[in-house]
Amino acid sequence: MSKIRVAVIGAHGRMGSEAVKAVGAADDLELVAALGRGDKLETLTEAGAQVAVELTHPDSVMGNLEFCVTNGIHAVVGTTGWTDDRLATLKGRLDSAPGTGVLIAPNFGIGAVLTMRFAQQAARFFESVEVVELHHPGKADAPSGTAVRTAQLIARARREAGLGDQPDATTTALEGARGADVDGVPVHAVRLRGLVAHQEVLFGDAGEIFTLRHDSMNRSSFMPGVLLGVRRIVSAPGLTFGLENFMDLD
Ligand SMILES: NC(=O)C1=CN([C@@H]2O[C@H](COP(=O)(O)OP(=O)(O)OC[C@H]3O[C@@H](n4cnc5c(N)ncnc54)[C@H](OP(=O)(O)O)[C@@H]3O)[C@@H](O)[C@H]2O)C=CC1
Ligand SMILES: O=C(O)C1=N[C@H](C(=O)O)C[C@H](O)C1
């Protein structure tokens, strides 16, 4: 069987350099291009890339995806900073490029995806919930894409269960003390030297606390998810949001 021809955009970064190694080591994939900042996107078409792994920066990702979609190159995207507007723009582009697929994965870590799923399941059983994400200080954005997605999934589950706002008697506070409000769920971002990528979801009710925690100890932990995305996106046209869609969880 022929190998899938893969390019990495953001190849010299923390994630991109791991992805270059992981793709290079996979028997069924061939690394055909590794682009850093300033490299021409035309390299992707010249190299015959079928899938681009996009691991750059929220300011760069839309331009890179525009090129990929225009040229029928599937994309597996780890870059964060997704808003409803950005997603709508991308969906619109994909509508006019039938056959091309884009996976956006807020987190490629298998345990992180499971944390989101379990948080969604737990949400309706607890009155209170808060999300704490903890990352290395070189991270460009806050809160993390994973934390935003986790909070959105929790908020949706609470709404579907008919739960109202969670109790919070705070009347005065220093701005920011209660974190960011994502769909009614407080999200707190810690940046600390020594950390990689971590998240806790704290649920509380009368007399009990339920905590979900996930730790990525290094960036190779994300690579099985990246490779899964590459293998599956070639037969998944349109926009897929979340690696769970390729994990056969149900
Ligand atoms: N989904 C997931 O599981 C994960 C997602 N991420 C996300 O991935 C993204 C990258 O993270 P990380 O690797 O830590 O960041 P880094 O800053 O280490 O790497 C990003 C790299 O992309 C380069 N770059 C920026 N713009 C372009 C461009 N237009 N073309 C080519 N290269 C470009 C940067 O170059 P320069 O240094 O010159 O700016 C840098 O080398 C972030 O959004 C992060 O949140 C991270 C970990 C896991
Ligand atoms: O920048 C990072 O490091 C990470 N970014 C992603 C996010 O914002 O959720 C995934 C993971 O948390 C690591």
PDB file of C-alpha atoms and ligand atoms in Angstrom, residues 14-15 78-81 105-108 112 133-136 138-141 143-148 191 196-199 216 219 222, ligand 2:
ATOM      1  CA  ARG A  14       8.090  22.373  20.223  1.00  0.00           C
ATOM      2  CA  MET A  15       5.249  20.333  18.727  1.00  0.00           C
ATOM      3  CA  GLY A  78      -3.221  21.294  16.612  1.00  0.00           C
ATOM      4  CA  THR A  79      -2.906  25.062  16.651  1.00  0.00           C
ATOM      5  CA  THR A  80      -5.316  26.723  19.059  1.00  0.00           C
ATOM      6  CA  GLY A  81      -7.179  30.036  19.173  1.00  0.00           C
ATOM      7  CA  ALA A 105      -7.890  18.798  17.604  1.00  0.00           C
ATOM      8  CA  PRO A 106      -7.825  21.025  20.687  1.00  0.00           C
ATOM      9  CA  ASN A 107      -5.730  18.266  22.253  1.00  0.00           C
ATOM     10  CA  PHE A 108      -4.060  15.221  20.672  1.00  0.00           C
ATOM     11  CA  ALA A 112      -6.905  14.678  27.516  1.00  0.00           C
ATOM     12  CA  GLU A 133      -5.282  24.489  33.066  1.00  0.00           C
ATOM     13  CA  LEU A 134      -1.546  24.581  33.755  1.00  0.00           C
ATOM     14  CA  HIS A 135       1.088  25.089  31.041  1.00  0.00           C
ATOM     15  CA  HIS A 136       4.683  26.059  30.276  1.00  0.00           C
ATOM     16  CA  GLY A 138       6.081  29.796  26.410  1.00  0.00           C
ATOM     17  CA  LYS A 139       2.463  29.072  25.555  1.00  0.00           C
ATOM     18  CA  ALA A 140       1.060  31.777  23.262  1.00  0.00           C
ATOM     19  CA  ASP A 141      -2.578  31.718  24.340  1.00  0.00           C
ATOM     20  CA  PRO A 143      -6.876  29.927  28.346  1.00  0.00           C
ATOM     21  CA  SER A 144      -5.795  26.783  26.510  1.00  0.00           C
ATOM     22  CA  GLY A 145      -7.888  25.487  23.647  1.00  0.00           C
ATOM     23  CA  THR A 146      -8.447  22.333  25.650  1.00  0.00           C
ATOM     24  CA  ALA A 147      -9.786  24.257  28.644  1.00  0.00           C
ATOM     25  CA  VAL A 148     -12.144  26.276  26.461  1.00  0.00           C
ATOM     26  CA  ARG A 191       1.851  29.451  33.539  1.00  0.00           C
ATOM     27  CA  VAL A 196       4.255  20.967  29.913  1.00  0.00           C
ATOM     28  CA  ALA A 197       0.443  20.677  29.588  1.00  0.00           C
ATOM     29  CA  HIS A 198      -1.937  19.783  32.391  1.00  0.00           C
ATOM     30  CA  GLN A 199      -5.588  20.211  33.266  1.00  0.00           C
ATOM     31  CA  SER A 216       1.131  15.543  29.440  1.00  0.00           C
ATOM     32  CA  ARG A 219       5.215  16.317  23.728  1.00  0.00           C
ATOM     33  CA  PHE A 222       0.602  13.991  21.667  1.00  0.00           C
TER      34      PHE A 222
HETATM   35  O1  LIG B   2       0.401  25.110  23.880  1.00  0.00           O
HETATM   36  C1  LIG B   2       0.417  23.981  24.413  1.00  0.00           C
HETATM   37  O2  LIG B   2       1.406  23.518  24.967  1.00  0.00           O
HETATM   38  C2  LIG B   2      -0.807  23.166  24.353  1.00  0.00           C
HETATM   39  N1  LIG B   2      -1.823  23.636  23.674  1.00  0.00           N
HETATM   40  C3  LIG B   2      -3.072  22.994  23.503  1.00  0.00           C
HETATM   41  C4  LIG B   2      -4.172  23.797  24.155  1.00  0.00           C
HETATM   42  O3  LIG B   2      -4.132  25.032  24.105  1.00  0.00           O
HETATM   43  O4  LIG B   2      -5.104  23.190  24.684  1.00  0.00           O
HETATM   44  C5  LIG B   2      -3.054  21.539  23.916  1.00  0.00           C
HETATM   45  C6  LIG B   2      -2.221  21.261  25.134  1.00  0.00           C
HETATM   46  O5  LIG B   2      -2.871  21.791  26.235  1.00  0.00           O
HETATM   47  C7  LIG B   2      -0.828  21.836  24.974  1.00  0.00           C
END
